[in-house]
mmCIF file of C-alpha atoms in Angstrom:
data_model
loop_
_atom_site.group_PDB
_atom_site.id
_atom_site.type_symbol
_atom_site.label_atom_id
_atom_site.label_comp_id
_atom_site.label_asym_id
_atom_site.label_seq_id
_atom_site.Cartn_x
_atom_site.Cartn_y
_atom_site.Cartn_z
ATOM 1 C CA UNK A 10 -4.646 -0.827 -15.425
ATOM 2 C CA UNK A 11 -5.702 2.773 -15.766
ATOM 3 C CA UNK A 12 -6.435 5.056 -12.862
ATOM 4 C CA UNK A 13 -8.555 8.158 -13.251
ATOM 5 C CA UNK A 14 -8.665 10.655 -10.424
ATOM 6 C CA UNK A 15 -11.112 13.497 -10.020
ATOM 7 C CA UNK A 16 -12.327 15.991 -7.462
ATOM 8 C CA UNK A 17 -9.448 18.402 -7.068
ATOM 9 C CA UNK A 18 -9.963 22.116 -6.923
ATOM 10 C CA UNK A 19 -9.608 25.302 -4.927
ATOM 11 C CA UNK A 20 -10.911 25.507 -1.390
ATOM 12 C CA UNK A 21 -10.439 27.832 1.550
ATOM 13 C CA UNK A 22 -8.559 26.742 4.620
ATOM 14 C CA UNK A 23 -10.818 24.764 6.888
ATOM 15 C CA UNK A 24 -12.871 23.508 4.013
ATOM 16 C CA UNK A 25 -13.346 20.044 2.595
ATOM 17 C CA UNK A 26 -12.787 18.227 -0.670
ATOM 18 C CA UNK A 27 -13.300 14.675 -1.789
ATOM 19 C CA UNK A 28 -11.025 13.033 -4.314
ATOM 20 C CA UNK A 29 -12.169 9.985 -6.189
ATOM 21 C CA UNK A 30 -10.222 7.478 -8.226
ATOM 22 C CA UNK A 31 -11.571 4.806 -10.523
ATOM 23 C CA UNK A 32 -9.506 1.898 -11.777
ATOM 24 C CA UNK A 33 -10.215 0.161 -15.060
ATOM 25 C CA UNK A 34 -8.677 -2.558 -17.142
ATOM 26 C CA UNK A 35 -8.024 -4.945 -14.271
ATOM 27 C CA UNK A 36 -9.629 -8.356 -13.863
ATOM 28 C CA UNK A 37 -8.273 -8.724 -10.361
ATOM 29 C CA UNK A 38 -8.799 -6.955 -7.100
ATOM 30 C CA UNK A 39 -6.052 -4.452 -6.521
ATOM 31 C CA UNK A 40 -4.321 -5.370 -3.286
ATOM 32 C CA UNK A 41 -3.830 -1.751 -2.326
ATOM 33 C CA UNK A 42 -4.925 1.648 -3.549
ATOM 34 C CA UNK A 43 -3.648 4.900 -2.269
ATOM 35 C CA UNK A 44 -3.092 8.595 -2.552
ATOM 36 C CA UNK A 45 0.178 10.442 -2.775
ATOM 37 C CA UNK A 46 0.908 14.106 -3.187
ATOM 38 C CA UNK A 47 3.723 16.234 -4.452
ATOM 39 C CA UNK A 48 4.619 19.896 -4.425
ATOM 40 C CA UNK A 49 7.222 21.527 -6.628
ATOM 41 C CA UNK A 50 10.743 20.809 -5.480
ATOM 42 C CA UNK A 51 9.670 18.197 -2.991
ATOM 43 C CA UNK A 52 9.577 14.456 -3.047
ATOM 44 C CA UNK A 53 6.301 12.699 -3.522
ATOM 45 C CA UNK A 54 4.810 11.609 -0.220
ATOM 46 C CA UNK A 55 2.242 9.136 0.946
ATOM 47 C CA UNK A 56 -1.093 10.549 2.030
ATOM 48 C CA UNK A 57 -3.144 7.394 2.559
ATOM 49 C CA UNK A 58 -3.115 3.792 1.473
ATOM 50 C CA UNK A 59 -5.892 1.256 1.858
ATOM 51 C CA UNK A 60 -5.773 -2.468 1.281
ATOM 52 C CA UNK A 61 -8.481 -4.561 -0.332
ATOM 53 C CA UNK A 62 -9.424 -5.668 3.180
ATOM 54 C CA UNK A 63 -9.956 -2.088 4.268
ATOM 55 C CA UNK A 64 -6.852 -1.584 6.366
ATOM 56 C CA UNK A 65 -5.749 2.006 6.061
ATOM 57 C CA UNK A 66 -2.596 3.916 6.796
ATOM 58 C CA UNK A 67 -2.306 7.676 6.851
ATOM 59 C CA UNK A 68 0.522 10.130 6.908
ATOM 60 C CA UNK A 69 0.877 11.706 10.328
ATOM 61 C CA UNK A 70 0.204 15.109 8.815
ATOM 62 C CA UNK A 71 -3.312 14.128 7.743
ATOM 63 C CA UNK A 72 -4.416 11.809 10.523
ATOM 64 C CA UNK A 73 -7.728 12.887 11.972
ATOM 65 C CA UNK A 74 -8.478 15.097 8.991
ATOM 66 C CA UNK A 75 -8.406 12.784 5.973
ATOM 67 C CA UNK A 76 -10.252 9.537 5.508
ATOM 68 C CA UNK A 77 -9.977 7.004 2.703
ATOM 69 C CA UNK A 78 -12.417 4.335 1.651
ATOM 70 C CA UNK A 79 -12.676 1.976 -1.276
ATOM 71 C CA UNK A 80 -15.237 -0.115 -3.060
ATOM 72 C CA UNK A 81 -13.616 -3.268 -4.419
ATOM 73 C CA UNK A 82 -16.630 -4.142 -6.548
ATOM 74 C CA UNK A 83 -16.595 -0.738 -8.231
ATOM 75 C CA UNK A 84 -12.790 -0.473 -8.325
ATOM 76 C CA UNK A 85 -12.849 2.911 -6.688
ATOM 77 C CA UNK A 86 -11.069 4.650 -3.874
ATOM 78 C CA UNK A 87 -11.989 7.971 -2.296
ATOM 79 C CA UNK A 88 -10.131 10.441 -0.140
ATOM 80 C CA UNK A 89 -12.253 12.659 2.060
ATOM 81 C CA UNK A 90 -10.222 15.678 3.093
ATOM 82 C CA UNK A 91 -11.508 17.824 5.937
ATOM 83 C CA UNK A 92 -10.071 20.783 7.807
ATOM 84 C CA UNK A 93 -7.809 21.502 4.885
ATOM 85 C CA UNK A 94 -4.719 23.605 5.445
ATOM 86 C CA UNK A 95 -2.644 25.624 2.987
ATOM 87 C CA UNK A 96 0.150 23.089 3.437
ATOM 88 C CA UNK A 97 -2.137 20.453 1.936
ATOM 89 C CA UNK A 98 -1.802 22.235 -1.397
ATOM 90 C CA UNK A 99 -0.269 19.789 -3.855
ATOM 91 C CA UNK A 100 -0.885 17.629 -6.855
ATOM 92 C CA UNK A 101 -2.562 14.492 -5.611
ATOM 93 C CA UNK A 102 -1.994 11.170 -7.345
ATOM 94 C CA UNK A 103 -3.977 7.984 -7.163
ATOM 95 C CA UNK A 104 -1.905 4.802 -7.158
ATOM 96 C CA UNK A 105 -2.489 1.089 -6.910
ATOM 97 C CA UNK A 106 -0.623 -2.115 -6.291
ATOM 98 C CA UNK A 107 -1.517 -5.457 -7.767
ATOM 99 C CA UNK A 108 -0.114 -7.881 -5.238
ATOM 100 C CA UNK A 109 -0.469 -7.953 -1.495
ATOM 101 C CA UNK A 110 2.414 -6.604 0.542
ATOM 102 C CA UNK A 111 3.451 -6.149 4.101
ATOM 103 C CA UNK A 112 2.380 -3.119 6.049
ATOM 104 C CA UNK A 113 5.962 -1.924 5.950
ATOM 105 C CA UNK A 114 6.040 -2.142 2.174
ATOM 106 C CA UNK A 115 2.792 -0.247 1.832
ATOM 107 C CA UNK A 116 3.957 2.383 4.289
ATOM 108 C CA UNK A 117 6.892 3.330 2.062
ATOM 109 C CA UNK A 118 6.441 7.004 1.595
ATOM 110 C CA UNK A 119 7.463 7.727 -1.996
ATOM 111 C CA UNK A 120 5.196 5.228 -3.677
ATOM 112 C CA UNK A 121 7.922 3.165 -5.284
ATOM 113 C CA UNK A 122 6.095 -0.018 -4.273
ATOM 114 C CA UNK A 123 2.966 0.919 -6.194
ATOM 115 C CA UNK A 124 2.492 -0.470 -9.696
ATOM 116 C CA UNK A 125 -0.011 1.853 -11.323
ATOM 117 C CA UNK A 126 -0.428 5.592 -11.307
ATOM 118 C CA UNK A 127 -3.052 8.012 -12.436
ATOM 119 C CA UNK A 128 -2.557 11.543 -13.604
ATOM 120 C CA UNK A 129 -2.514 14.002 -10.778
ATOM 121 C CA UNK A 130 -5.267 16.310 -9.687
ATOM 122 C CA UNK A 131 -4.474 19.716 -8.236
ATOM 123 C CA UNK A 132 -5.667 20.622 -4.770
ATOM 124 C CA UNK A 133 -5.166 24.221 -3.738
ATOM 125 C CA UNK A 134 -6.014 25.449 -0.254
ATOM 126 C CA UNK A 135 -6.088 29.208 0.173
ATOM 127 C CA UNK A 136 -5.409 30.866 3.507
#
């Protein structure tokens, strides 16, 4: 399974960006797709994860500002990021998991329970 993310870029604080990720090579519905981010010297962290049924979970730091949606038929997942802050600056990674898992498993923050990863896309928020 290959994941291709797009949509990163430079935006001013308070602005918006939408990241998109397309999966290919799978003949099954991915049980979960999500977004993680990482800054230099820091551990990768969960941003949002969404199951094939549409259940979403967000990091506390992005709740109310970010929204994720997916299209199972198109094998895509989006991350709408509003009210961006400089601390949102990071490389954002799209990830996916093949098999269903508990909410606790999906909530694991580093992404070790995800099976597939795309290359990151840089998001830079200027103050």
